[in-house]
Short mmCIF file of C-alpha atoms and ligand atoms in Angstrom, two decimals:
data_model
loop_
_atom_site.label_atom_id
_atom_site.label_comp_id
_atom_site.label_asym_id
_atom_site.label_seq_id
_atom_site.Cartn_x
_atom_site.Cartn_y
_atom_site.Cartn_z
CA MET A 1 41.54 -177.78 78.65
CA LYS A 2 42.12 -174.07 78.25
CA PHE A 3 40.11 -171.56 80.19
CA LEU A 4 39.29 -167.94 79.40
CA ARG A 5 41.55 -165.84 81.72
CA GLN A 6 40.58 -162.23 80.79
CA ALA A 7 37.12 -162.68 82.35
CA TRP A 8 35.02 -162.27 85.43
CA TYR A 9 34.01 -165.45 87.24
CA ALA A 10 31.62 -165.95 90.23
CA ALA A 11 33.83 -166.51 93.34
CA ALA A 12 31.19 -166.70 95.99
CA TRP A 13 27.69 -165.63 97.01
CA SER A 14 27.89 -162.40 99.02
CA GLU A 15 26.65 -164.17 102.12
CA GLU A 16 29.47 -166.77 102.07
CA VAL A 17 32.07 -164.06 102.67
CA GLY A 18 31.92 -162.63 106.18
CA LYS A 19 34.17 -162.73 109.15
CA ALA A 20 35.67 -166.24 108.32
CA LEU A 21 38.07 -166.72 105.52
CA LEU A 22 36.82 -168.56 102.47
CA GLY A 23 39.31 -170.58 100.42
CA ARG A 24 38.42 -171.46 96.93
CA THR A 25 40.43 -172.61 93.92
CA ILE A 26 39.54 -170.85 90.67
CA LEU A 27 41.13 -171.72 87.27
CA ARG A 28 43.60 -173.83 89.23
CA GLU A 29 44.70 -170.96 91.47
CA PRO A 30 43.93 -171.08 95.16
CA VAL A 31 42.54 -167.81 96.33
CA VAL A 32 41.29 -166.64 99.70
CA LEU A 33 38.27 -164.37 100.06
CA PHE A 34 37.46 -162.16 103.02
CA ARG A 35 36.10 -158.80 103.97
CA ASP A 36 38.34 -156.03 105.21
CA ARG A 37 37.51 -153.81 108.23
CA ASP A 38 35.16 -151.65 106.06
CA GLY A 39 33.28 -154.74 104.99
CA LEU A 40 34.51 -154.61 101.40
CA ALA A 41 35.12 -158.03 99.85
CA ALA A 42 38.75 -158.82 98.89
CA ALA A 43 40.58 -161.77 97.26
CA ILE A 44 44.25 -162.59 97.38
CA GLY A 45 46.37 -165.59 96.39
CA GLY A 46 45.73 -168.47 98.73
CA THR A 47 49.26 -169.78 99.11
CA CYS A 48 51.78 -168.22 101.56
CA PRO A 49 55.05 -167.42 99.66
CA HIS A 50 57.21 -168.47 102.67
CA ARG A 51 56.53 -172.20 102.96
CA PHE A 52 53.35 -172.31 100.92
CA ALA A 53 50.84 -172.88 103.63
CA PRO A 54 47.21 -172.39 102.75
CA LEU A 55 46.17 -168.86 103.86
CA ALA A 56 42.58 -169.74 104.12
CA ARG A 57 43.40 -171.76 107.29
CA GLY A 58 44.84 -168.60 108.77
CA LYS A 59 43.26 -165.79 110.84
CA LEU A 60 41.65 -162.59 109.78
CA SER A 61 42.81 -159.63 111.81
CA GLU A 62 42.61 -155.90 111.52
CA GLY A 63 45.64 -155.69 109.14
CA GLY A 64 44.72 -158.58 106.97
CA ILE A 65 45.25 -162.36 106.99
CA SER A 66 47.91 -164.03 109.09
CA CYS A 67 49.38 -167.19 107.85
CA PRO A 68 48.53 -170.21 109.97
CA TYR A 69 52.21 -171.59 109.81
CA HIS A 70 54.59 -168.80 110.83
CA GLY A 71 52.28 -165.78 111.14
CA LEU A 72 53.25 -163.45 108.25
CA THR A 73 50.28 -161.14 107.64
CA PHE A 74 49.05 -160.01 104.16
CA ASP A 75 46.59 -157.18 103.46
CA ARG A 76 44.07 -156.92 100.82
CA SER A 77 46.60 -155.72 98.27
CA GLY A 78 48.55 -158.92 98.93
CA ARG A 79 51.45 -157.15 100.53
CA CYS A 80 53.02 -158.60 103.68
CA VAL A 81 52.39 -156.03 106.39
CA ARG A 82 53.71 -157.93 109.35
CA ASN A 83 56.58 -160.28 110.07
CA PRO A 84 56.42 -161.47 113.76
CA HIS A 85 60.00 -162.87 113.64
CA GLY A 86 63.46 -161.42 114.49
CA ASP A 87 63.93 -157.85 113.48
CA HIS A 88 60.45 -157.82 111.91
CA ARG A 89 61.92 -156.76 108.58
CA ILE A 90 59.49 -157.57 105.71
CA PRO A 91 61.19 -159.34 102.75
CA LYS A 92 60.57 -157.59 99.44
CA ASP A 93 59.24 -160.80 97.91
CA ALA A 94 56.79 -161.58 100.66
CA ILE A 95 53.78 -160.78 98.55
CA VAL A 96 50.80 -162.56 97.04
CA LYS A 97 48.68 -161.70 94.08
CA SER A 98 45.56 -159.66 94.70
CA PHE A 99 42.59 -160.07 92.44
CA PRO A 100 40.03 -157.40 91.25
CA ILE A 101 36.70 -158.04 92.91
CA ALA A 102 33.22 -156.69 92.34
CA GLU A 103 30.16 -157.35 94.50
CA LYS A 104 26.91 -157.11 92.59
CA ASP A 105 23.47 -158.83 92.54
CA THR A 106 24.35 -160.94 95.58
CA VAL A 107 27.50 -162.39 93.89
CA ILE A 108 31.19 -161.69 94.54
CA TRP A 109 32.86 -161.66 91.15
CA ILE A 110 36.55 -162.21 90.69
CA TRP A 111 38.71 -161.11 87.61
CA MET A 112 41.43 -163.80 86.99
CA GLY A 113 43.23 -162.10 84.21
CA ASP A 114 45.39 -158.91 83.83
CA PRO A 115 44.06 -156.51 86.61
CA ALA A 116 44.52 -153.59 84.31
CA ARG A 117 41.77 -154.94 82.04
CA ALA A 118 39.24 -155.55 84.74
CA ASP A 119 36.06 -153.63 84.02
CA ALA A 120 33.11 -154.35 86.34
CA GLY A 121 30.78 -153.00 83.72
CA GLN A 122 31.31 -156.15 81.69
CA ILE A 123 29.57 -158.25 84.41
CA PRO A 124 26.22 -159.32 83.10
CA ASP A 125 23.12 -157.97 84.83
CA PHE A 126 21.34 -160.26 87.26
CA ALA A 127 19.16 -157.50 88.79
CA PRO A 128 16.09 -159.85 89.50
CA LEU A 129 18.15 -161.42 92.21
CA ASN A 130 17.70 -158.17 94.19
CA ASP A 131 13.89 -157.98 93.57
CA GLU A 132 12.50 -159.34 96.79
CA VAL A 133 8.95 -158.02 96.00
CA THR A 134 8.26 -159.98 92.83
CA TYR A 135 10.06 -163.10 93.73
CA THR A 136 11.13 -165.25 96.63
CA ARG A 137 14.54 -166.73 96.25
CA THR A 138 16.30 -169.61 97.71
CA ALA A 139 19.68 -169.18 99.46
CA GLY A 140 22.65 -169.05 97.23
CA GLN A 141 23.87 -172.57 96.58
CA VAL A 142 27.34 -173.74 95.60
CA LEU A 143 28.06 -177.28 94.56
CA ASP A 144 31.57 -178.41 94.22
CA MET A 145 31.23 -180.84 91.24
CA PRO A 146 33.98 -183.24 90.27
CA LEU A 147 33.05 -182.47 86.67
CA ARG A 148 34.57 -180.79 83.68
CA TRP A 149 33.37 -177.31 83.22
CA ASP A 150 32.55 -177.59 79.52
CA LEU A 151 30.49 -180.71 80.02
CA MET A 152 28.46 -178.87 82.71
CA LEU A 153 27.99 -176.04 80.24
CA ASP A 154 26.64 -178.40 77.56
CA ASN A 155 24.35 -179.92 80.17
CA LEU A 156 22.68 -176.57 81.06
CA LEU A 157 22.39 -175.37 77.46
CA ASP A 158 20.76 -178.56 76.19
CA LEU A 159 17.79 -179.09 78.46
CA SER A 160 16.35 -181.89 76.37
CA HIS A 161 17.97 -184.20 78.83
CA ALA A 162 15.40 -183.24 81.45
CA GLY A 163 12.78 -185.29 79.51
CA PHE A 164 14.83 -188.30 80.25
CA LEU A 165 17.04 -187.71 83.20
CA HIS A 166 14.79 -185.58 85.34
CA LEU A 167 11.33 -186.94 84.66
CA GLY A 168 10.79 -187.22 88.45
CA ASN A 169 11.34 -183.60 89.16
CA LEU A 170 12.26 -180.92 86.62
CA GLY A 171 11.35 -182.43 83.25
CA SER A 172 8.20 -183.74 81.45
CA GLU A 173 7.41 -185.91 78.51
CA ALA A 174 6.95 -182.67 76.58
CA PHE A 175 10.74 -182.03 76.66
CA SER A 176 11.32 -184.37 73.67
CA ARG A 177 8.78 -182.32 71.64
CA GLY A 178 10.58 -179.05 72.51
CA ARG A 179 11.22 -176.30 70.17
CA MET A 180 14.70 -174.51 70.61
CA GLN A 181 15.53 -171.13 69.13
CA VAL A 182 19.12 -169.85 69.38
CA GLU A 183 19.75 -166.12 68.91
CA LYS A 184 23.25 -164.56 69.12
CA GLN A 185 23.76 -160.91 70.07
CA GLY A 186 27.48 -160.13 70.08
CA ASN A 187 28.91 -162.75 72.36
CA ARG A 188 25.64 -163.32 74.17
CA LEU A 189 23.34 -166.13 73.36
CA TRP A 190 19.68 -166.55 73.95
CA VAL A 191 18.67 -170.29 73.93
CA ASN A 192 14.89 -170.19 74.07
CA ASN A 193 13.09 -173.40 74.67
CA LEU A 194 9.34 -174.06 74.51
CA TYR A 195 7.84 -177.40 75.56
CA PRO A 196 4.11 -176.97 74.50
CA ASN A 197 1.00 -178.71 75.73
CA GLY A 198 2.39 -181.22 78.12
CA LEU A 199 1.57 -182.36 81.66
CA PRO A 200 3.39 -180.22 84.28
CA ALA A 201 6.81 -181.23 85.56
CA PRO A 202 6.66 -182.66 89.19
CA VAL A 203 8.52 -179.54 90.51
CA PHE A 204 5.45 -177.43 89.70
CA ILE A 205 2.81 -179.98 90.88
CA GLY A 206 4.73 -180.81 94.12
CA THR A 207 4.96 -177.12 94.98
CA GLY A 208 1.39 -176.27 94.41
CA ALA A 209 1.94 -174.21 91.30
CA ILE A 210 -0.64 -176.09 89.28
CA ALA A 211 -2.91 -179.13 89.27
CA PRO A 212 -1.44 -182.34 87.95
CA ASP A 213 -3.96 -182.73 85.14
CA VAL A 214 -3.76 -179.25 83.55
CA TYR A 215 -1.89 -179.24 80.31
CA VAL A 216 0.69 -176.46 80.16
CA ASP A 217 3.22 -174.72 77.96
CA TYR A 218 6.57 -174.82 79.67
CA TRP A 219 9.21 -172.32 78.64
CA VAL A 220 12.86 -172.01 79.57
CA ASN A 221 14.63 -169.07 78.02
CA VAL A 222 18.37 -169.20 78.83
CA ARG A 223 20.47 -166.09 78.53
CA TRP A 224 24.14 -167.15 78.26
CA ASP A 225 27.19 -164.83 78.63
CA PRO A 226 30.73 -166.11 78.44
CA PRO A 227 32.30 -167.78 80.07
CA GLY A 228 29.62 -169.41 82.22
CA PHE A 229 26.88 -167.06 83.30
CA MET A 230 23.30 -168.09 82.70
CA TYR A 231 20.04 -166.55 83.57
CA PHE A 232 17.01 -168.89 83.24
CA ASP A 233 13.70 -167.29 82.65
CA ALA A 234 11.37 -170.26 83.11
CA GLY A 235 7.83 -171.08 83.88
CA ILE A 236 4.54 -172.64 82.94
CA THR A 237 1.18 -171.27 81.88
CA PRO A 238 -2.02 -173.25 80.99
CA ALA A 239 -1.55 -174.44 77.34
CA GLY A 240 -2.29 -171.63 74.95
CA HIS A 241 -2.44 -168.93 77.54
CA ASN A 242 -0.37 -165.81 77.97
CA ARG A 243 2.77 -166.31 80.02
CA SER A 244 1.63 -163.54 82.37
CA GLU A 245 -1.14 -165.95 83.45
CA GLY A 246 1.31 -168.56 84.53
CA VAL A 247 4.06 -168.91 87.27
CA GLN A 248 7.75 -168.44 87.07
CA LEU A 249 10.53 -170.44 88.58
CA ASN A 250 13.59 -168.60 87.38
CA SER A 251 17.26 -169.22 88.21
CA VAL A 252 20.67 -167.91 87.96
CA GLN A 253 23.32 -170.58 87.15
CA LEU A 254 27.00 -169.64 87.23
CA LEU A 255 29.78 -172.05 86.39
CA THR A 256 33.33 -171.42 87.58
CA PRO A 257 36.12 -173.86 86.66
CA GLU A 258 38.07 -175.00 89.75
CA THR A 259 40.53 -177.39 87.94
CA PRO A 260 40.38 -179.02 84.51
CA THR A 261 38.22 -181.78 86.00
CA SER A 262 36.08 -179.85 88.65
CA THR A 263 33.69 -177.01 88.70
CA HIS A 264 32.09 -174.65 91.27
CA TYR A 265 28.46 -174.54 90.46
CA PHE A 266 26.56 -171.56 91.83
CA TRP A 267 22.80 -171.57 91.54
CA ARG A 268 19.81 -169.73 93.10
CA LEU A 269 16.19 -170.06 92.25
CA PHE A 270 13.51 -167.46 92.50
CA ARG A 271 9.80 -168.06 92.12
CA SER A 272 6.76 -165.89 91.47
CA TYR A 273 4.17 -167.93 93.49
CA ARG A 274 3.35 -168.62 97.09
CA LEU A 275 5.94 -166.08 98.00
CA GLN A 276 5.45 -166.19 101.78
CA ASP A 277 5.76 -170.02 102.07
CA ALA A 278 9.23 -170.70 103.59
CA SER A 279 8.76 -174.42 103.61
CA LEU A 280 8.14 -174.31 99.89
CA THR A 281 11.49 -172.60 99.34
CA ALA A 282 13.18 -175.40 101.18
CA ALA A 283 11.31 -178.09 99.26
CA ILE A 284 12.27 -176.55 95.88
CA GLU A 285 15.87 -176.14 96.95
CA GLN A 286 15.92 -179.77 97.92
CA MET A 287 14.27 -181.09 94.80
CA VAL A 288 16.53 -179.25 92.46
CA SER A 289 19.70 -180.08 94.39
CA HIS A 290 18.61 -183.81 94.32
CA ALA A 291 18.30 -183.59 90.56
CA PHE A 292 21.71 -182.03 90.09
CA HIS A 293 23.44 -184.35 92.57
CA THR A 294 21.79 -187.66 91.90
CA GLU A 295 20.95 -187.26 88.21
CA ASP A 296 23.15 -184.78 86.40
CA GLU A 297 26.33 -185.37 88.43
CA PRO A 298 26.59 -189.11 87.98
CA MET A 299 25.57 -188.92 84.30
CA ILE A 300 28.15 -186.24 83.52
CA ALA A 301 30.75 -188.09 85.54
CA ALA A 302 30.15 -191.31 83.48
CA VAL A 303 30.48 -189.36 80.25
CA GLN A 304 33.70 -187.70 81.60
CA GLU A 305 35.07 -191.06 82.40
CA ARG A 306 34.49 -192.32 78.84
CA MET A 307 36.02 -189.13 77.31
CA GLY A 308 39.16 -189.34 79.42
CA ASP A 309 41.43 -186.50 78.39
CA ARG A 310 39.92 -186.03 75.00
CA GLU A 311 38.10 -182.92 73.87
CA LEU A 312 34.56 -183.25 72.69
CA MET A 313 35.13 -182.33 69.07
CA ASP A 314 38.14 -184.66 68.75
CA MET A 315 35.65 -187.52 69.42
CA GLN A 316 33.43 -186.36 66.49
CA PRO A 317 30.19 -186.51 68.32
CA VAL A 318 26.86 -187.14 66.61
CA MET A 319 25.09 -183.77 66.30
CA LEU A 320 21.40 -183.31 67.04
CA GLY A 321 19.25 -180.12 66.76
CA VAL A 322 19.23 -179.90 70.60
CA ASP A 323 23.02 -179.24 70.57
CA GLY A 324 22.55 -175.91 68.85
CA GLY A 325 22.92 -173.71 71.96
CA ALA A 326 25.79 -175.60 73.47
CA MET A 327 27.73 -175.76 70.17
CA ARG A 328 27.43 -172.03 69.50
CA ALA A 329 28.61 -171.31 73.12
CA ARG A 330 31.59 -173.52 72.55
CA ARG A 331 32.40 -171.73 69.36
CA ILE A 332 32.21 -168.32 70.99
CA LEU A 333 34.38 -169.47 73.88
CA GLU A 334 36.98 -170.96 71.55
CA ASP A 335 37.10 -167.87 69.65
CA LEU A 336 37.64 -165.70 72.73
CA ILE A 337 40.29 -168.03 74.02
CA ARG A 338 42.12 -168.05 70.64
CA LYS A 339 42.06 -164.17 70.72
CA GLU A 340 43.61 -164.15 74.09
CA ASP A 341 46.41 -166.36 72.75
CA GLU A 342 47.22 -164.07 69.89
CA PRO A 343 50.46 -162.10 70.56
CA ALA A 344 49.02 -158.70 70.33
CA THR A 345 46.40 -159.46 72.94
CA THR A 346 48.29 -161.84 75.17
CA ALA A 347 48.25 -160.55 78.85
CA ALA A 348 50.83 -161.01 81.35
CA ALA A 349 48.52 -163.07 83.63
S1 FES B 1 54.23 -170.62 105.49
FE1 FES B 1 53.32 -168.73 105.81
S2 FES B 1 54.51 -167.65 107.24
FE2 FES B 1 55.55 -169.61 106.82
FE1 FE2 B 2 20.06 -181.43 84.36
#
């Protein structure tokens, strides 16, 4: 499977990168994330060019990262700045890649393509993640899923599955009566879902957002930007009432390919009700994590196993109305990847 290279990806939550080194593989490339002495996040290639040791197992010192095997030290630009051996001469080719980084809205973003083309202005806005007055947010979560990136994207852009797979937590019977509207603005999609007049999903009942017998309108408006950035504006309100009378359980969901068959899945929820209740934050986190791990993950893994190495469209899948958002996202991505491959725009990366 091809990935979009000239793009930002979520590399880590801000709070994950501190004094310790963080190793992560992104688009098949091992990288190591750290903060320099000024506290600025940095990312360099994760493999030492001497005997290919994983730099993430090394030590962070004033000057940079020292390799755990024979001690070469690399700074944030990827240059070797110290050779502890012999005459201490630094070989010209002792260098690793350094990646453009941006830290914004509690996320550390990494640019995997041609560094000259990195423009932090292209990173979608997730400003509500900084709004601690209106919302209470969970900690940033990252799940390392043994799942293909494109199948995870399909899953998040077609929420009709919640009416079958997640009836015990996130979904309700109203999901199969849902109305989906897809709007395209440039390369951005809005996949707006409305599940009207149904009993509340357990996640709202179990967290005291509403009584179990009140019929509600449940909305989930998903803003998607390529390659894998999603903002879920979601909530419930008593059926027929204005949304401002309801409660919100929004989320940010970011997918970063690790390898062709595995994905880093970053998510963070933020709610508009019972803001001071810390035990509620933990309960929501636990319920959602349970749904992802014990319901989505095994289902997508089973699909992946049956697909083997084949691409989705090569298998001529039956199409349903609920596939509208995912299919449009796939087409936008294919188009962007094709443009990257055209000679005039092919980058050196
Ligand atoms: S492998 Fe890194 S210094 Fe030898
Ligand atoms: Fe799901």
